[in-house]
Coordinates of C-alpha atoms and ligand atoms in Angstrom, one line a residue:
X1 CA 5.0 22.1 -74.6
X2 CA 2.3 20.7 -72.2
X3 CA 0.3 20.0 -75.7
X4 CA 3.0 18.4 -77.0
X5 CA 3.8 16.1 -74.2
X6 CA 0.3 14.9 -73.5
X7 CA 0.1 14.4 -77.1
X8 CA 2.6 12.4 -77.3
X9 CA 1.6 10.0 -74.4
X10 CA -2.2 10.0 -75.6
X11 CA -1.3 9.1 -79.0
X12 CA 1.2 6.0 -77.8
X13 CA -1.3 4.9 -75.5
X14 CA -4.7 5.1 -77.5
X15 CA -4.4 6.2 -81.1
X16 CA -3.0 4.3 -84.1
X17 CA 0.2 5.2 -85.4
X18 CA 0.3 7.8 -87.8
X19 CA 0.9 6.8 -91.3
X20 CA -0.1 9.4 -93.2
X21 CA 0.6 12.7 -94.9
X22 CA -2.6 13.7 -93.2
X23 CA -2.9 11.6 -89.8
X24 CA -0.8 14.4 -87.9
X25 CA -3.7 17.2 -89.1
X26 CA -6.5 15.1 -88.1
X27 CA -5.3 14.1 -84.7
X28 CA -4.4 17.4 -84.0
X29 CA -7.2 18.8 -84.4
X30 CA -8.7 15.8 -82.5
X31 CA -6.4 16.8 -79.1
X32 CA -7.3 21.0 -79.9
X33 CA -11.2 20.0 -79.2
X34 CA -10.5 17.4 -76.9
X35 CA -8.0 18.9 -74.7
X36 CA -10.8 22.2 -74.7
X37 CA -13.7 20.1 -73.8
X38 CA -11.4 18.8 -70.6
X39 CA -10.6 22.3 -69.8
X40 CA -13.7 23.3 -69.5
X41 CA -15.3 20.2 -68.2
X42 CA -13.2 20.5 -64.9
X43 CA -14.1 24.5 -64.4
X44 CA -17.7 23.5 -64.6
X45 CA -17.7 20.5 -62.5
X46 CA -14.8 21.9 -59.7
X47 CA -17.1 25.5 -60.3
X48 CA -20.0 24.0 -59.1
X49 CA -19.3 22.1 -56.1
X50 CA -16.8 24.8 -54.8
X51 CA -19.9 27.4 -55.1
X52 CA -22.5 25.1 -54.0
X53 CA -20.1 24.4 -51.3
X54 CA -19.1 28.2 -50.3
X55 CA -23.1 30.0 -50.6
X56 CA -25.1 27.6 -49.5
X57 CA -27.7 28.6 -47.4
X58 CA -28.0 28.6 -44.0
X59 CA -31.3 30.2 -43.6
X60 CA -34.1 28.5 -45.4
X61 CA -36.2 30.5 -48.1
X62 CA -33.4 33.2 -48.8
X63 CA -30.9 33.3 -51.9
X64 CA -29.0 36.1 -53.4
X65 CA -30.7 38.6 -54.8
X66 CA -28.1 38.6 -57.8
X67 CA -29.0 38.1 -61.2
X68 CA -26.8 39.3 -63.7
X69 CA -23.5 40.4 -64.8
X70 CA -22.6 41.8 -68.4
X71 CA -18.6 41.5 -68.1
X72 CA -19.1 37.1 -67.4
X73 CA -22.2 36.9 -69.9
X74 CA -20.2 38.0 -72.6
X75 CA -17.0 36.2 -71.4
X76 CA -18.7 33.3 -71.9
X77 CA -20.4 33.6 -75.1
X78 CA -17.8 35.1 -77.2
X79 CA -14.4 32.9 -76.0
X80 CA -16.8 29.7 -76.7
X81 CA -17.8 31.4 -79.9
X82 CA -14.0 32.1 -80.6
X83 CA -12.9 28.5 -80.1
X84 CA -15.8 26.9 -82.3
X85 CA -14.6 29.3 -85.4
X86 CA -11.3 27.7 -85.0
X87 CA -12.4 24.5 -84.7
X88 CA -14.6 25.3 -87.9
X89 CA -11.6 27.1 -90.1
X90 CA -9.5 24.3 -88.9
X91 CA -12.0 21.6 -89.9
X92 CA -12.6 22.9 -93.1
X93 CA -8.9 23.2 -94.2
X94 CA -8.3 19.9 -92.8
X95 CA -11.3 18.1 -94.7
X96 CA -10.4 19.8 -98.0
X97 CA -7.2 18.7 -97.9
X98 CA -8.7 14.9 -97.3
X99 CA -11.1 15.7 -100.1
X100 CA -8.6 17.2 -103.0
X101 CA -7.2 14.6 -104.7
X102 CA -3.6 15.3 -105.2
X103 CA -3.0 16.0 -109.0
X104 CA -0.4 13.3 -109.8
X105 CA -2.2 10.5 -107.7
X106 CA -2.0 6.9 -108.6
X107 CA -5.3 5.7 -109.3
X108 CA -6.6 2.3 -108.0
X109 CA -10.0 0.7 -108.4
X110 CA -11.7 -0.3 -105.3
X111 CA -15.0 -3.0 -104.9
X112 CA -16.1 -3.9 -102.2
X113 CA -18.7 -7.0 -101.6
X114 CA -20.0 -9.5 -99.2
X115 CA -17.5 -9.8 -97.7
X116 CA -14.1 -8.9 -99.1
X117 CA -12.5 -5.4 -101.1
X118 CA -10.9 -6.1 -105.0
X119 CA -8.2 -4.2 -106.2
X120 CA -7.7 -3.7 -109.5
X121 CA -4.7 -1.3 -110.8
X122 CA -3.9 0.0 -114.4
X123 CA -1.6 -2.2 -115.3
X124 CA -4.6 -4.9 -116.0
X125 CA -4.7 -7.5 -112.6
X126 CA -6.9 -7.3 -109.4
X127 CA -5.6 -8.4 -106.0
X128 CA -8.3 -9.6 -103.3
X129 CA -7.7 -7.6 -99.8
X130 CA -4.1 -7.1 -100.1
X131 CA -3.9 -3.0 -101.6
X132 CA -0.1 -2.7 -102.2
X133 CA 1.3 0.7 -102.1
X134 CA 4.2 2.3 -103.3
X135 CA 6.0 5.0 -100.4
X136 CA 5.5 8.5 -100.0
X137 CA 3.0 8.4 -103.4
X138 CA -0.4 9.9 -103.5
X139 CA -2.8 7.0 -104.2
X140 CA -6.4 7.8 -105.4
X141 CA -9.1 5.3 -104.5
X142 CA -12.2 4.9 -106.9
X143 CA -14.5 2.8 -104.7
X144 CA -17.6 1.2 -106.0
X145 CA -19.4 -1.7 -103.7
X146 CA -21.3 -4.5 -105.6
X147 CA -24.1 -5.3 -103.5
X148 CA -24.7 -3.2 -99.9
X149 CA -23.2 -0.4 -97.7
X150 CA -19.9 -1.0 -96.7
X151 CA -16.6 1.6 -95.3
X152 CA -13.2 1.8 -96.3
X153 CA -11.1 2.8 -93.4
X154 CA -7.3 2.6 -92.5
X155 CA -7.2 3.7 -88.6
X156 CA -3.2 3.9 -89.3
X157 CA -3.9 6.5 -92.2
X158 CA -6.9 8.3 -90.2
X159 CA -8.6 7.6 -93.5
X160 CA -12.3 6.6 -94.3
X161 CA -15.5 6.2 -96.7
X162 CA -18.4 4.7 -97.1
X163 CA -18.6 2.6 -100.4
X164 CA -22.0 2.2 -101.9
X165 CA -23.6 0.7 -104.7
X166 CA -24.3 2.5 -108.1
X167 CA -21.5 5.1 -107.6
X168 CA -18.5 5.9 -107.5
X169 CA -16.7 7.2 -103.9
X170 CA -13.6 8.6 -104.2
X171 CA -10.4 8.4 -100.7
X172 CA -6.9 9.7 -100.9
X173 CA -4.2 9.5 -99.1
X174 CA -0.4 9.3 -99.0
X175 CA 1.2 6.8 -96.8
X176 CA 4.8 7.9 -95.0
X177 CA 6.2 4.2 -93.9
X178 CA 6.8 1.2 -95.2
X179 CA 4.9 -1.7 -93.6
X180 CA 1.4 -3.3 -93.4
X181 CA -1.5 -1.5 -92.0
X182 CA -5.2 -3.1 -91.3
X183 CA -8.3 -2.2 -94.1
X184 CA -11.5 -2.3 -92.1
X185 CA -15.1 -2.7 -93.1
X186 CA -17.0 0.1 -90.9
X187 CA -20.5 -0.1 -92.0
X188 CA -22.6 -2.9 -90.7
X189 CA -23.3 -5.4 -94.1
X190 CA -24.4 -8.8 -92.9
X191 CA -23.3 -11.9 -91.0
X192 CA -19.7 -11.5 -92.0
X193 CA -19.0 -8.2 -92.0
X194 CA -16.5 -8.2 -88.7
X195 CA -14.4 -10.7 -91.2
X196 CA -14.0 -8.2 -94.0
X197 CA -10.6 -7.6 -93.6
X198 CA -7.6 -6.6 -95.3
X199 CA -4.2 -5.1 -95.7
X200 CA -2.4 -2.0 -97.1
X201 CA 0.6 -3.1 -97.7
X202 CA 3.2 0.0 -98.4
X203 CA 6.6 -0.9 -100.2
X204 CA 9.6 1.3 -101.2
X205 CA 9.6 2.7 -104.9
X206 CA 11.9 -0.2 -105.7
X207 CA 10.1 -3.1 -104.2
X208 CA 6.8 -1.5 -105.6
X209 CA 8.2 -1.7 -109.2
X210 CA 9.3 -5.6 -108.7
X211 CA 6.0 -6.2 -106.7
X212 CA 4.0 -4.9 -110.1
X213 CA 6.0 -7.0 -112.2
X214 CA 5.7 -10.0 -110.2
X215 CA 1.6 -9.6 -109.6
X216 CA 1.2 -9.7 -113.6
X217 CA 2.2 -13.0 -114.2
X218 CA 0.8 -16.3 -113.1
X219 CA 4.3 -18.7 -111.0
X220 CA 4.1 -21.7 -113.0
X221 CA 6.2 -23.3 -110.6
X222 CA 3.5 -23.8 -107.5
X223 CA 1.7 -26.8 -107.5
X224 CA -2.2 -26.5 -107.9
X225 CA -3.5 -27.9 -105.0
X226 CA -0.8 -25.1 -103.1
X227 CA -2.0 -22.2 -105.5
X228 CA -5.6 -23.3 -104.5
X229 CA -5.3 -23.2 -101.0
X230 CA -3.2 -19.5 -101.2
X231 CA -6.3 -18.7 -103.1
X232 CA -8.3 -19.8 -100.8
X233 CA -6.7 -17.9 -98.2
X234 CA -6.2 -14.6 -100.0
X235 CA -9.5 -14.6 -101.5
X236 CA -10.9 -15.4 -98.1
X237 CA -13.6 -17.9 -99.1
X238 CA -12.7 -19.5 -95.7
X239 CA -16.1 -16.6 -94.6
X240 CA -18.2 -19.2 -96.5
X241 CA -16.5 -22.5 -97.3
X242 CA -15.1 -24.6 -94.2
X243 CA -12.1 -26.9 -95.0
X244 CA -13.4 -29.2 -92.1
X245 CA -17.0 -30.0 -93.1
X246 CA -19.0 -27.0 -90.9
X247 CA -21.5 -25.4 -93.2
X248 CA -21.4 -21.6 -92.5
X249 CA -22.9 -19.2 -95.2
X250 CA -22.0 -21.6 -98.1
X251 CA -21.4 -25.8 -98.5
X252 CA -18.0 -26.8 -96.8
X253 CA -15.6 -27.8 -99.2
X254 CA -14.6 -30.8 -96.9
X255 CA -15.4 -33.9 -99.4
X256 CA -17.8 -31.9 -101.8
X257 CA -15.9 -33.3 -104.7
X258 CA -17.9 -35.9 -106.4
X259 CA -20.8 -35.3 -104.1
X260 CA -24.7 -34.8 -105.4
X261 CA -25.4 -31.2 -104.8
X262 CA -29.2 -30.5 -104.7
X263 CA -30.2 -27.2 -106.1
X264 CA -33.2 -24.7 -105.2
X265 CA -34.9 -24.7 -108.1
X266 CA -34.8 -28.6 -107.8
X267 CA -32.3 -29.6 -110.2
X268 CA -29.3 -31.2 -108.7
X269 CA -25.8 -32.6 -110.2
X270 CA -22.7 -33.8 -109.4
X271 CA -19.5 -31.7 -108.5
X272 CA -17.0 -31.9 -111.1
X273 CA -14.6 -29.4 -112.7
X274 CA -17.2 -28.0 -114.6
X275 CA -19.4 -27.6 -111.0
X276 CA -16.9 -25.9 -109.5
X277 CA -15.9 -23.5 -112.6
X278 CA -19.5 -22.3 -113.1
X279 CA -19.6 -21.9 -109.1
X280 CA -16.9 -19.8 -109.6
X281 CA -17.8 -18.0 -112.5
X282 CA -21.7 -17.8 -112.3
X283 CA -22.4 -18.6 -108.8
X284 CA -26.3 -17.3 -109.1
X285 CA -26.9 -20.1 -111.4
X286 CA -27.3 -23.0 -108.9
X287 CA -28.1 -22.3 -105.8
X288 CA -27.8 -25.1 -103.5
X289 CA -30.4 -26.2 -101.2
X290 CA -30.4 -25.0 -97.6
X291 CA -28.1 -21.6 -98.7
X292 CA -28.9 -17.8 -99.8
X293 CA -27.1 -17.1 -103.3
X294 CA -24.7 -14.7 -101.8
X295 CA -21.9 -15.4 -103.6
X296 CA -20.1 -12.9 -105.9
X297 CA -18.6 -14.0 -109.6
X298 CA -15.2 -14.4 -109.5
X299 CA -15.2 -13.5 -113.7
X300 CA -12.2 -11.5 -114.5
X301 CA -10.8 -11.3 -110.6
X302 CA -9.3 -14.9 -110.7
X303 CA -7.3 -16.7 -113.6
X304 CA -7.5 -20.2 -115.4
X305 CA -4.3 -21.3 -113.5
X306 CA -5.8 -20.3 -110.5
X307 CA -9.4 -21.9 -110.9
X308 CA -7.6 -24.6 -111.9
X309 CA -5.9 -24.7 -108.6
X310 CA -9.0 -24.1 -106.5
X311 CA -10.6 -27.0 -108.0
X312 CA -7.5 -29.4 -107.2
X313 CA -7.5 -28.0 -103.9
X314 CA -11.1 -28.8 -103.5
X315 CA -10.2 -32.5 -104.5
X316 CA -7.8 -33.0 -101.8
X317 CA -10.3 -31.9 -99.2
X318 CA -11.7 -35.7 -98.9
Ligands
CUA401 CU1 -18.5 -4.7 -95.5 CU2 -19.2 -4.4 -93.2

């Protein structure tokens, strides 16, 4: 009951909600050791100063001629031993549960890069930081990263791994509630890496099945220069590209349109549609002067419409 009650209040106060078939396991586990290491934490502290209080002393030079005792040596050797098997039995079950992929999983592919995640599912389209989810379905995610270390983890879902480059890494989980819970970027991978941010986003079976339908095809009906800027917003080039004319990691796109770009191995040209496609598409090729090629192709991640969009929204930014 005490348990209960202090987990309650400990997990309102300083853990993330818990989202997750398997959130409940791991945070109990969490409060078993925890609550332990306060127990005995307090018996050694209030031990020693109510000892060191009662025998001290008086005389100088003398102490207690006692020096052992076989009934509290093994007291303390085997309960300690008893409550580190359970944490180990415990732990194991736990992480093998987080480690067996549930057999009828949904599958999704994961990337991540400098400095945003891809999704792309099955059904042939990739989404850029938004992973959405159906309810209450085991989702499997294959995780590659296409440059440096980075982490998957969803605090809400008590879920995380490190994705690295040249193989895959594989996370599970299954989320319990519908609603929006943060993706962070846990391993340290370069001047943006506290902006690597995204969203699971967890729908009901219904909305799911709409959701799908609606990701696969292109809305005619937005303007470009609006599709651009939601593209520039979902992909998150706002990392590298200003809108107000700052340079961060890449040129601003503040009035870039028609400017002279100068380029590191000395070429330089003007940016036009074609600029701006082949910066999208093959952004190694030119690098511009003053900047680190640390841009990742967009190929197969963005559509025509959409390009088209980005570079109409890159007009307007006079
Ligand atoms: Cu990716 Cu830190």
């Amino acid at each position: 009951m005490l348990t209960f009650v202090l987990n309650a209040v400990a997990q309102t106060t300083w853990l993330p909600d818990q989202v997750s078939t398997i959130a409940h396991e791991v945070d109990s586990l969490f409060y078993f050791v925890y609550y332990w290491v306060i127990f005995f934490f307090l018996i050694v502290v209030i031990g020693t100063f109510y000892f060191s209080w009662k025998y001290k002393s008086k005389d100088k030079g003398l102490t207690s001629p006692l020096d052992h005792n076989n009934a509290l040596e093994i007291t303390w050797t085997v309960l300690p031993l008893l409550l580190t098997m359970v944490v180990f039995f415990w732990g194991a079950k736990t992480y093998m549960k987080m480690n067996i992929v549930p057999y009828d999983a949904m599958e999704v592919n994961v990337k991540g890069q400098k400095w945003f995640w891809t999704f792309t599912y099955k059904e042939g389209f990739t989404t850029s930081n938004d992973l959405v989810v159906p309810v209450n379905k085991p989702v499997k995610l294959i995780m590659e990263s296409q440059d440096v270390l980075h982490s998957f983890y969803v605090p809400d879902f008590r879920v995380k791994m490190d994705v690295i480059p040249n193989r895959y890494m594989m996370l599970w989980f299954e989320a319990t509630e519908v609603g929006e819970y943060d993706i962070f970027c846990t391993e340290y991978c370069g001047r943006s890496h506290s902006e690597m941010l995204g969203k699971v986003k967890v729908l009901s079976e219904s909305d799911y099945e709409k959701w799908l339908v609606e990701a696969n095809v292109v809305d005619e009906s937005i303007p470009l220069v609006e599709l651009g800027e939601m593209i520039y917003k979902k992909n998150a080039c706002y990392t590298c590209h200003s809108i107000d004319g700052s340079n961060i990691i890449g040129p601003s796109f503040k009035g870039v349109w028609g400017s002279t770009m100068k380029h590191t191995d000395g070429s330089s040209a003007i940016v036009d549609e074609n600029y701006i496609l082949e910066s999208i598409l093959e952004p190694q090729k030119k690098i511009v002067e003053g900047y680190q090629g640390v841009m990742p192709s967009y190929k197969g991640i963005l559509r025509d419409r959409e390009i088209e969009g980005v570079i109409e929204y890159i007009k307007s930014l006079k």
